[in-house]
Amino acid sequence: MGLGSSHGNGLFFRTLSEKQAEEIHLASCQILEDTGMVIHHEEAVELLRQAGAQVENGNRVYFPSFLVKQALQSAPSRVTLYDRNGEAALHLEGTNVYFGTGSDTLNYLDPFTLERRSWRQEDVANAIRICDKLPNIDFVMSMGLLSDVDPLMINREQYAIMVQNTEKPQVVIAEDGDTLRDIIEMAACAVGGKERLRQKPLFMIYTEPTSPLQHPKESVDKLLIAAENGVPANFACGGVAGASVPTTVAGALVQANAEALSGLIIHQLKAPGAPFIYGYGNSPLDMRSMQAVYGTPEAVLFQGGAVDLAHYYQLPSWGYAGCSNSKVCDEQAIVESTMFTLMGALQGCNIMHDVFYMEFGITGSLELLVISNEVIGRTRRLLKGIDTDKESLGVEAIKRVGPGGNFLGDEHTVKHFRGNWMSDLSDFNNYENWTVNGSKTMVERARDRIKLILDTHQPKSVSEDVKEQIAEVLRKAREKLGVKA
């Protein structure tokens, strides 16, 4: 475990040695062979049976190791997500890192009234608009559960809001296969058809097994639909260490890895070569509060182990950043969210979600989102490392200035100082000037930024024709579900 050199000049942090990664892999294969998984999906069970897996009692499946090897060989080592215009945006490979929000928080911390309340459609639209403006938020998720639409339509309505309020790529959730099919339809409307969506995917689907060692029908449905439509998929357990996965970091990795690999096998049997993003989450159970928590050292180590396994398998990796257990955007929120963000980047996690999560993922904070945008900017500068080319070494400038001189007016300073990272949120004034400017805390300045973005930024929307097509997809879904508009 420790720091090393990345592909460029920057750093990365390795949690597992190559030997440890192999030990976890072999232990996971043992679980797959000896304990197996319960899979509540007839098609998936039959795919596995025909491929050589042993099946007992109709849905208890034991996976021979050759199926693991076969799936790892057929899954692509890189996945690209595109923006709404068809431009490559996220290159999920190697140690590239990207950041985005989370999905489906129950509560919204209103930055203007400061109340903790349910999300409404307008709130999600505003939150996506803010994400569209923030330069270090690379993709969006749905952010909040809508309280002002029928529960059966929430995921569809969320996606309609997302795709019309930002051009950035998305990570989506869907309650079932029919919902995912409607989301695919809306995305196809936005980009110019299903074939174009397959060639240049606008979103990836996040779906989960149920720990320990079970695959629900709905989760597998989405996995198979994604595979056959070329939609990048992540099959990630959300383990709770000490409850649904072992309490030790290594044990949690063994089980979560087995669950992810079993999902990968099913996915690749359905469509060999379909895009798959490897990774999963784990929140240690705090035995005092009986609450699954974010951002502890064990959670960060777990993520590092998962990322190292992704590198071991040569698969794109999935993880977490910018999230906290705090109930308000305070010092605890910044400490926890920053630790996850910085370490996830140093670990080389390709795509990190949940930026803006508070209260264990129950509540969302736009102030934390804006502050995290700054933290990500700082982190990205660190990842670039130090240039040591002739110009950066500055030998000629040092000679010019000489003993007792001053670099302030030297041409080397004029040429290069703008290359240093600069904040547009942190305060670097002295105390007197900070007081003159209102003595505002960072959270207060974040609220000012939220208001400025909402007052001045209007994302590029889709055409009126596309809006009508999306509305028609929603109308047909409501009709099918017997839901009123």
Coordinates of C-alpha atoms in Angstrom, one line a residue:
M1 CA 0.0 0.0 0.0
G2 CA 1.3 3.4 -0.9
L3 CA 1.9 6.2 -3.4
G4 CA 3.4 5.6 -6.8
S5 CA 3.6 7.2 -10.3
S6 CA 0.6 7.3 -12.6
H7 CA 0.6 7.4 -16.4
G8 CA 1.6 11.0 -16.4
N9 CA 3.5 13.1 -13.9
G10 CA 0.9 12.8 -11.1
L11 CA 0.4 10.3 -8.3
F12 CA -1.8 7.4 -7.5
F13 CA -2.4 5.5 -4.3
R14 CA -2.4 1.7 -4.4
T15 CA -4.3 -0.1 -1.6
L16 CA -3.6 -3.7 -2.6
S17 CA -0.5 -5.3 -3.8
E18 CA -0.7 -7.5 -6.9
K19 CA -0.5 -10.6 -4.5
Q20 CA -3.3 -9.3 -2.3
A21 CA -5.5 -8.6 -5.4
E22 CA -4.9 -12.2 -6.5
E23 CA -5.7 -13.6 -3.1
I24 CA -9.0 -11.7 -3.0
H25 CA -9.8 -12.9 -6.6
L26 CA -9.2 -16.5 -5.7
A27 CA -11.2 -16.2 -2.5
S28 CA -14.1 -14.8 -4.5
C29 CA -13.9 -17.6 -7.0
Q30 CA -14.1 -20.0 -4.1
I31 CA -17.3 -18.4 -3.0
L32 CA -18.7 -18.5 -6.5
E33 CA -17.9 -22.2 -6.8
D34 CA -18.7 -23.5 -3.3
T35 CA -21.5 -21.2 -2.1
G36 CA -22.9 -19.7 -5.3
M37 CA -25.7 -17.2 -5.7
V38 CA -29.4 -17.3 -5.5
I39 CA -30.6 -15.8 -8.8
H40 CA -34.3 -14.9 -9.1
H41 CA -34.4 -14.7 -12.9
E42 CA -35.2 -17.7 -15.2
E43 CA -33.5 -16.4 -18.3
A44 CA -30.3 -15.7 -16.4
V45 CA -30.3 -19.1 -14.7
E46 CA -30.8 -20.8 -18.0
L47 CA -28.0 -18.8 -19.6
L48 CA -25.7 -19.9 -16.8
R49 CA -26.8 -23.5 -17.0
Q50 CA -26.2 -23.7 -20.7
A51 CA -22.7 -22.1 -20.2
G52 CA -21.7 -24.8 -17.7
A53 CA -22.8 -23.6 -14.2
Q54 CA -24.4 -26.0 -11.8
V55 CA -28.0 -25.2 -10.7
E56 CA -29.7 -26.5 -7.6
N57 CA -33.3 -25.9 -6.5
G58 CA -34.1 -23.9 -9.6
N59 CA -32.1 -20.8 -8.8
R60 CA -29.1 -21.6 -6.6
V61 CA -26.2 -21.3 -9.1
Y62 CA -22.6 -22.4 -8.6
F63 CA -20.1 -20.7 -11.0
P64 CA -17.1 -22.6 -12.3
S65 CA -13.9 -20.5 -12.5
F66 CA -13.7 -20.8 -16.3
L67 CA -16.9 -18.6 -16.5
V68 CA -15.1 -15.9 -14.5
K69 CA -12.1 -16.1 -16.9
Q70 CA -14.3 -16.1 -19.9
A71 CA -16.3 -13.0 -18.8
L72 CA -13.2 -11.1 -17.9
Q73 CA -11.7 -11.8 -21.4
S74 CA -14.8 -10.7 -23.3
A75 CA -15.6 -7.5 -21.3
P76 CA -14.0 -4.3 -22.7
S77 CA -11.2 -2.7 -20.8
R78 CA -12.4 0.8 -21.6
V79 CA -15.9 2.4 -21.9
T80 CA -16.7 5.9 -23.2
L81 CA -19.7 8.0 -22.3
Y82 CA -20.8 10.8 -24.6
D83 CA -22.6 14.0 -24.1
R84 CA -25.9 14.9 -25.6
N85 CA -24.2 16.3 -28.7
G86 CA -22.3 13.0 -29.4
E87 CA -19.0 14.3 -28.1
A88 CA -16.8 11.9 -26.1
A89 CA -16.9 13.1 -22.5
L90 CA -15.9 10.4 -20.1
H91 CA -13.1 8.0 -21.0
L92 CA -13.4 5.3 -18.4
E93 CA -10.1 3.6 -18.5
G94 CA -6.7 3.5 -16.7
T95 CA -6.6 6.0 -13.9
N96 CA -8.8 8.7 -15.5
V97 CA -11.1 10.2 -12.9
Y98 CA -14.6 11.8 -13.3
F99 CA -17.1 13.0 -10.7
G100 CA -20.8 13.4 -10.5
T101 CA -23.8 13.6 -8.2
G102 CA -25.9 10.9 -6.7
S103 CA -29.5 9.7 -7.1
D104 CA -32.7 9.7 -5.1
T105 CA -32.1 11.5 -1.8
L106 CA -35.3 11.7 0.1
N107 CA -34.7 15.2 1.5
Y108 CA -33.6 18.5 0.0
L109 CA -31.7 21.1 2.0
D110 CA -33.2 24.2 0.5
P111 CA -30.3 26.7 0.2
F112 CA -32.6 29.7 0.4
T113 CA -35.1 28.8 3.2
L114 CA -32.6 26.4 4.9
E115 CA -35.5 24.0 5.5
R116 CA -35.1 20.2 5.1
R117 CA -38.0 19.1 2.9
S118 CA -39.1 16.8 0.1
W119 CA -37.9 17.3 -3.5
R120 CA -40.1 18.7 -6.2
Q121 CA -39.6 18.7 -10.0
E122 CA -38.5 22.3 -9.9
D123 CA -35.8 21.5 -7.3
V124 CA -34.3 18.7 -9.4
A125 CA -34.4 20.9 -12.5
N126 CA -32.5 23.6 -10.7
A127 CA -30.0 21.2 -9.2
I128 CA -29.3 19.8 -12.7
R129 CA -28.9 23.3 -14.0
I130 CA -26.3 24.0 -11.3
C131 CA -24.5 20.8 -12.3
D132 CA -24.5 21.9 -15.9
K133 CA -22.6 25.0 -15.0
L134 CA -20.1 23.6 -12.5
P135 CA -16.9 22.7 -14.5
N136 CA -15.8 19.9 -12.3
I137 CA -19.1 18.0 -12.2
D138 CA -18.6 15.7 -15.2
F139 CA -21.9 13.7 -15.1
V140 CA -25.3 13.9 -13.4
M141 CA -27.6 11.6 -11.6
S142 CA -31.2 12.2 -10.6
M143 CA -30.3 13.7 -7.2
G144 CA -33.7 13.7 -5.5
L145 CA -36.9 11.5 -5.2
L146 CA -39.8 13.5 -6.6
S147 CA -42.6 14.1 -4.2
D148 CA -44.9 15.7 -6.8
V149 CA -45.3 12.9 -9.3
D150 CA -46.9 9.5 -9.1
P151 CA -44.4 7.0 -7.4
L152 CA -44.6 4.7 -10.5
M153 CA -43.3 7.5 -12.7
I154 CA -40.5 8.9 -10.6
N155 CA -37.5 7.5 -12.4
R156 CA -39.0 8.4 -15.8
E157 CA -39.8 11.9 -14.8
Q158 CA -36.4 12.3 -13.3
Y159 CA -34.7 11.3 -16.5
A160 CA -36.9 13.7 -18.6
I161 CA -35.7 16.5 -16.3
M162 CA -32.1 15.4 -16.5
V163 CA -31.8 15.1 -20.3
Q164 CA -33.5 18.4 -20.9
N165 CA -31.5 20.5 -18.5
T166 CA -27.9 19.4 -19.3
E167 CA -25.8 18.2 -22.1
K168 CA -23.6 16.2 -19.7
P169 CA -23.6 12.4 -19.6
Q170 CA -25.8 10.7 -17.0
V171 CA -25.8 7.7 -14.7
V172 CA -29.4 6.5 -14.2
I173 CA -31.3 4.2 -12.0
A174 CA -34.6 2.5 -13.0
E175 CA -37.0 0.6 -10.7
D176 CA -37.5 -2.1 -13.3
G177 CA -36.9 -3.2 -16.9
D178 CA -39.9 -1.3 -18.3
T179 CA -38.6 1.9 -16.8
L180 CA -35.2 1.3 -18.3
R181 CA -36.7 0.7 -21.7
D182 CA -38.5 4.1 -21.5
I183 CA -35.3 5.8 -20.4
I184 CA -33.5 4.3 -23.4
E185 CA -36.4 5.6 -25.6
M186 CA -36.1 9.1 -24.2
A187 CA -32.3 9.2 -24.5
A188 CA -32.6 8.0 -28.1
C189 CA -35.0 10.8 -28.8
A190 CA -32.5 13.3 -27.4
V191 CA -29.5 12.0 -29.4
G192 CA -31.1 11.0 -32.7
G193 CA -32.1 7.4 -32.5
K194 CA -31.3 4.1 -30.8
E195 CA -28.5 3.1 -33.1
R196 CA -26.7 6.4 -32.4
L197 CA -27.3 5.9 -28.7
R198 CA -25.8 2.4 -29.0
Q199 CA -22.7 3.8 -30.8
K200 CA -22.3 6.8 -28.5
P201 CA -24.0 6.0 -25.2
L202 CA -25.3 9.0 -23.3
F203 CA -25.8 7.2 -20.0
M204 CA -24.9 4.1 -17.9
I205 CA -27.3 2.2 -15.7
Y206 CA -26.6 1.5 -12.1
T207 CA -28.2 -1.7 -10.8
E208 CA -27.5 -3.7 -7.7
P209 CA -27.6 -7.3 -6.4
T210 CA -29.0 -7.8 -2.9
S211 CA -26.2 -8.7 -0.4
P212 CA -25.5 -11.3 0.7
L213 CA -25.3 -13.4 -2.5
Q214 CA -28.8 -12.8 -4.1
H215 CA -29.8 -11.3 -7.5
P216 CA -33.4 -9.9 -7.6
K217 CA -35.3 -10.3 -10.8
E218 CA -35.6 -6.5 -11.4
S219 CA -31.8 -6.1 -11.1
V220 CA -31.0 -8.9 -13.5
D221 CA -33.7 -7.6 -15.9
K222 CA -32.0 -4.3 -16.1
L223 CA -28.6 -5.9 -16.5
L224 CA -29.8 -8.0 -19.5
I225 CA -31.6 -5.1 -21.1
A226 CA -28.5 -3.0 -20.9
A227 CA -26.4 -5.7 -22.4
E228 CA -28.7 -6.2 -25.4
N229 CA -29.0 -2.4 -26.0
G230 CA -25.3 -1.6 -25.6
V231 CA -26.0 0.6 -22.5
P232 CA -22.9 0.6 -20.2
A233 CA -23.9 -1.2 -16.9
N234 CA -22.6 -1.3 -13.4
F235 CA -23.7 -4.2 -11.1
A236 CA -22.7 -2.9 -7.7
C237 CA -23.7 -4.2 -4.3
G238 CA -24.3 -1.6 -1.6
G239 CA -22.9 -3.6 1.2
V240 CA -23.1 -2.8 4.9
A241 CA -20.0 -4.1 6.6
G242 CA -21.0 -6.1 9.7
A243 CA -24.6 -6.7 8.4
S244 CA -24.9 -7.7 4.7
V245 CA -21.1 -8.2 4.1
P246 CA -18.3 -9.2 6.5
T247 CA -17.1 -6.5 8.9
T248 CA -13.4 -6.8 7.8
V249 CA -12.4 -4.8 4.7
A250 CA -10.9 -7.9 3.1
G251 CA -13.9 -10.1 3.7
A252 CA -16.3 -7.4 2.4
L253 CA -14.1 -7.2 -0.7
V254 CA -14.2 -10.9 -1.3
Q255 CA -18.1 -11.1 -1.1
A256 CA -18.7 -7.9 -3.1
N257 CA -16.2 -9.0 -5.7
A258 CA -18.0 -12.4 -6.0
E259 CA -21.3 -10.6 -6.5
A260 CA -19.9 -8.2 -9.1
L261 CA -18.2 -11.0 -11.0
S262 CA -21.4 -13.1 -11.1
G263 CA -23.2 -10.1 -12.5
L264 CA -20.5 -9.6 -15.1
I265 CA -20.8 -13.3 -16.1
I266 CA -24.5 -13.0 -16.7
H267 CA -24.0 -9.7 -18.6
Q268 CA -21.4 -11.1 -20.9
L269 CA -23.3 -14.3 -21.6
K270 CA -26.2 -12.2 -22.8
A271 CA -24.0 -10.0 -25.0
P272 CA -20.2 -10.7 -25.2
G273 CA -18.3 -7.5 -25.3
A274 CA -21.1 -5.4 -23.9
P275 CA -19.7 -2.4 -21.9
F276 CA -19.5 -3.1 -18.1
I277 CA -18.2 -0.9 -15.3
Y278 CA -16.8 -2.8 -12.3
G279 CA -17.2 -1.6 -8.7
Y280 CA -19.4 -1.5 -5.7
G281 CA -19.9 0.3 -2.4
N282 CA -19.5 -0.6 1.2
S283 CA -20.6 1.4 4.3
P284 CA -19.3 0.2 7.6
L285 CA -22.1 -0.3 10.2
D286 CA -21.5 2.0 13.2
M287 CA -22.4 -0.4 16.0
R288 CA -23.3 2.5 18.4
S289 CA -25.9 4.1 16.1
M290 CA -26.6 1.0 13.9
Q291 CA -26.2 3.4 11.0
A292 CA -24.3 2.6 7.8
V293 CA -21.8 5.4 7.4
Y294 CA -19.8 7.1 4.7
G295 CA -16.2 8.3 4.5
T296 CA -14.6 6.3 7.3
P297 CA -11.1 5.1 6.8
E298 CA -12.4 1.6 6.3
A299 CA -14.8 2.8 3.6
V300 CA -12.0 4.6 1.8
L301 CA -9.7 1.5 2.0
F302 CA -12.5 -0.7 0.7
Q303 CA -12.9 1.6 -2.3
G304 CA -9.2 1.6 -2.9
G305 CA -9.3 -2.2 -2.8
A306 CA -12.2 -2.3 -5.3
V307 CA -10.3 0.1 -7.7
D308 CA -7.2 -2.0 -7.5
L309 CA -9.2 -5.1 -8.4
A310 CA -10.7 -3.2 -11.3
H311 CA -7.1 -2.5 -12.4
Y312 CA -6.2 -6.1 -11.8
Y313 CA -9.1 -7.2 -14.1
Q314 CA -8.4 -4.3 -16.6
L315 CA -12.0 -3.1 -16.2
P316 CA -13.3 0.5 -15.7
S317 CA -14.0 1.3 -12.1
W318 CA -16.9 2.8 -10.1
G319 CA -16.9 4.5 -6.7
Y320 CA -17.8 7.3 -4.4
A321 CA -16.8 10.9 -3.7
G322 CA -18.0 14.1 -2.1
C323 CA -20.4 12.5 0.4
S324 CA -20.9 12.8 4.1
N325 CA -22.8 11.6 7.2
S326 CA -23.4 15.1 8.4
K327 CA -26.9 16.5 8.6
V328 CA -25.9 20.0 7.5
C329 CA -23.1 21.4 5.4
D330 CA -20.6 21.9 8.2
E331 CA -17.0 21.1 9.0
Q332 CA -17.8 17.3 9.3
A333 CA -19.4 17.4 5.8
I334 CA -16.3 19.0 4.3
V335 CA -13.8 16.7 6.1
E336 CA -15.6 13.5 5.0
S337 CA -16.5 14.5 1.5
T338 CA -13.0 15.9 0.8
M339 CA -11.3 12.7 2.1
F340 CA -13.4 10.5 -0.2
T341 CA -12.9 12.9 -3.2
L342 CA -9.1 13.2 -2.8
M343 CA -8.5 9.5 -2.0
G344 CA -10.8 8.3 -4.8
A345 CA -8.8 10.4 -7.3
L346 CA -5.5 9.2 -6.0
Q347 CA -6.8 5.6 -6.2
G348 CA -7.6 6.2 -9.9
C349 CA -11.3 5.5 -9.6
N350 CA -12.7 6.2 -13.1
I351 CA -16.3 7.3 -12.3
M352 CA -17.2 8.6 -8.8
H353 CA -20.8 9.4 -7.8
D354 CA -22.7 10.8 -4.8
V355 CA -21.1 14.2 -4.7
F356 CA -23.6 16.3 -2.6
Y357 CA -24.9 13.4 -0.5
M358 CA -25.5 14.2 3.2
E359 CA -26.9 12.3 6.1
F360 CA -25.8 8.8 4.8
G361 CA -27.4 9.6 1.4
I362 CA -30.8 10.5 2.8
T363 CA -30.4 14.3 2.1
G364 CA -28.8 16.4 -0.7
S365 CA -27.0 19.7 -0.2
L366 CA -26.4 22.1 -3.1
E367 CA -23.9 24.0 -0.9
L368 CA -21.8 20.8 -0.6
L369 CA -22.1 20.3 -4.3
V370 CA -20.6 23.7 -5.0
I371 CA -17.9 23.3 -2.4
S372 CA -17.1 19.9 -3.8
N373 CA -16.7 21.4 -7.2
E374 CA -13.9 23.4 -5.8
V375 CA -12.4 20.4 -3.9
I376 CA -12.4 18.5 -7.2
G377 CA -10.6 21.4 -9.0
R378 CA -7.9 21.4 -6.3
T379 CA -7.6 17.6 -6.6
R380 CA -7.3 17.6 -10.3
R381 CA -4.4 20.1 -10.0
L382 CA -2.6 17.8 -7.6
L383 CA -3.1 14.9 -10.0
K384 CA -1.2 16.8 -12.8
G385 CA 1.9 16.7 -10.7
I386 CA 5.0 18.9 -11.4
D387 CA 6.4 19.7 -14.8
T388 CA 10.2 19.6 -15.0
D389 CA 10.7 20.7 -18.6
K390 CA 13.3 23.4 -19.3
E391 CA 10.8 26.3 -19.0
S392 CA 9.3 25.1 -15.8
L393 CA 12.7 24.6 -14.1
G394 CA 13.2 28.4 -14.6
V395 CA 17.0 28.3 -14.5
E396 CA 17.3 31.4 -16.8
A397 CA 14.8 33.3 -14.7
I398 CA 16.7 32.5 -11.5
K399 CA 19.9 33.7 -13.2
R400 CA 18.2 37.0 -14.4
V401 CA 16.8 37.8 -11.0
G402 CA 20.0 36.8 -9.1
P403 CA 20.7 37.2 -5.4
G404 CA 18.3 39.6 -3.5
G405 CA 16.2 40.2 -6.6
N406 CA 12.4 39.9 -7.1
F407 CA 10.5 37.6 -9.4
L408 CA 7.3 39.7 -9.4
G409 CA 8.1 41.7 -12.5
D410 CA 10.1 39.0 -14.3
E411 CA 8.8 37.7 -17.7
H412 CA 8.8 34.1 -16.3
T413 CA 6.3 35.1 -13.7
V414 CA 4.1 37.0 -16.1
K415 CA 4.2 34.1 -18.5
H416 CA 3.4 31.3 -16.0
F417 CA 1.4 32.6 -13.0
R418 CA -1.9 32.1 -14.7
G419 CA -1.1 28.4 -14.9
N420 CA -1.4 28.1 -11.2
W421 CA -4.7 26.9 -9.8
M422 CA -7.0 29.7 -8.8
S423 CA -10.1 29.6 -6.6
D424 CA -13.3 31.3 -7.4
L425 CA -14.9 30.3 -4.1
S426 CA -12.3 30.2 -1.4
D427 CA -11.4 33.6 0.2
F428 CA -7.7 34.5 0.0
N429 CA -8.1 38.1 1.3
N430 CA -6.7 39.4 4.5
Y431 CA -9.0 39.8 7.5
E432 CA -9.8 43.5 6.8
N433 CA -10.8 42.9 3.2
W434 CA -12.7 39.7 4.2
T435 CA -14.7 41.8 6.6
V436 CA -15.3 44.5 4.0
N437 CA -16.7 41.8 1.7
G438 CA -19.2 40.7 4.3
S439 CA -17.3 38.3 6.5
K440 CA -18.9 35.4 4.7
T441 CA -18.2 31.8 5.4
M442 CA -17.5 29.3 2.6
V443 CA -21.0 27.9 3.0
E444 CA -22.5 31.4 2.6
R445 CA -20.4 32.0 -0.5
A446 CA -21.6 28.7 -1.9
R447 CA -25.2 29.9 -1.4
D448 CA -24.3 33.1 -3.3
R449 CA -22.9 31.0 -6.1
I450 CA -26.1 28.9 -6.3
K451 CA -28.2 32.0 -6.6
L452 CA -25.9 33.5 -9.2
I453 CA -26.1 30.3 -11.3
L454 CA -29.8 30.0 -11.1
D455 CA -30.2 33.7 -12.0
T456 CA -27.9 33.7 -14.9
H457 CA -27.3 30.2 -16.4
Q458 CA -29.7 28.6 -18.8
P459 CA -28.5 25.3 -20.1
K460 CA -28.9 24.5 -23.8
S461 CA -32.1 22.5 -24.0
V462 CA -33.3 20.0 -26.6
S463 CA -35.5 21.1 -29.6
E464 CA -39.2 21.4 -29.3
D465 CA -39.6 18.3 -31.4
V466 CA -37.5 16.3 -29.0
K467 CA -39.4 17.7 -26.0
E468 CA -42.6 16.5 -27.7
Q469 CA -41.1 13.0 -28.3
I470 CA -40.0 12.8 -24.6
A471 CA -43.5 13.9 -23.5
E472 CA -45.0 11.2 -25.7
V473 CA -42.9 8.5 -24.0
L474 CA -44.0 9.7 -20.6
R475 CA -47.7 9.9 -21.8
K476 CA -47.6 6.3 -23.0
A477 CA -46.0 5.1 -19.8
R478 CA -48.7 6.8 -17.7
E479 CA -51.3 5.2 -19.9
K480 CA -49.8 1.8 -19.5
L481 CA -49.4 2.2 -15.7
G482 CA -52.9 3.8 -15.2
V483 CA -51.3 6.9 -13.8
K484 CA -52.7 10.4 -14.2
A485 CA -50.6 13.3 -15.4

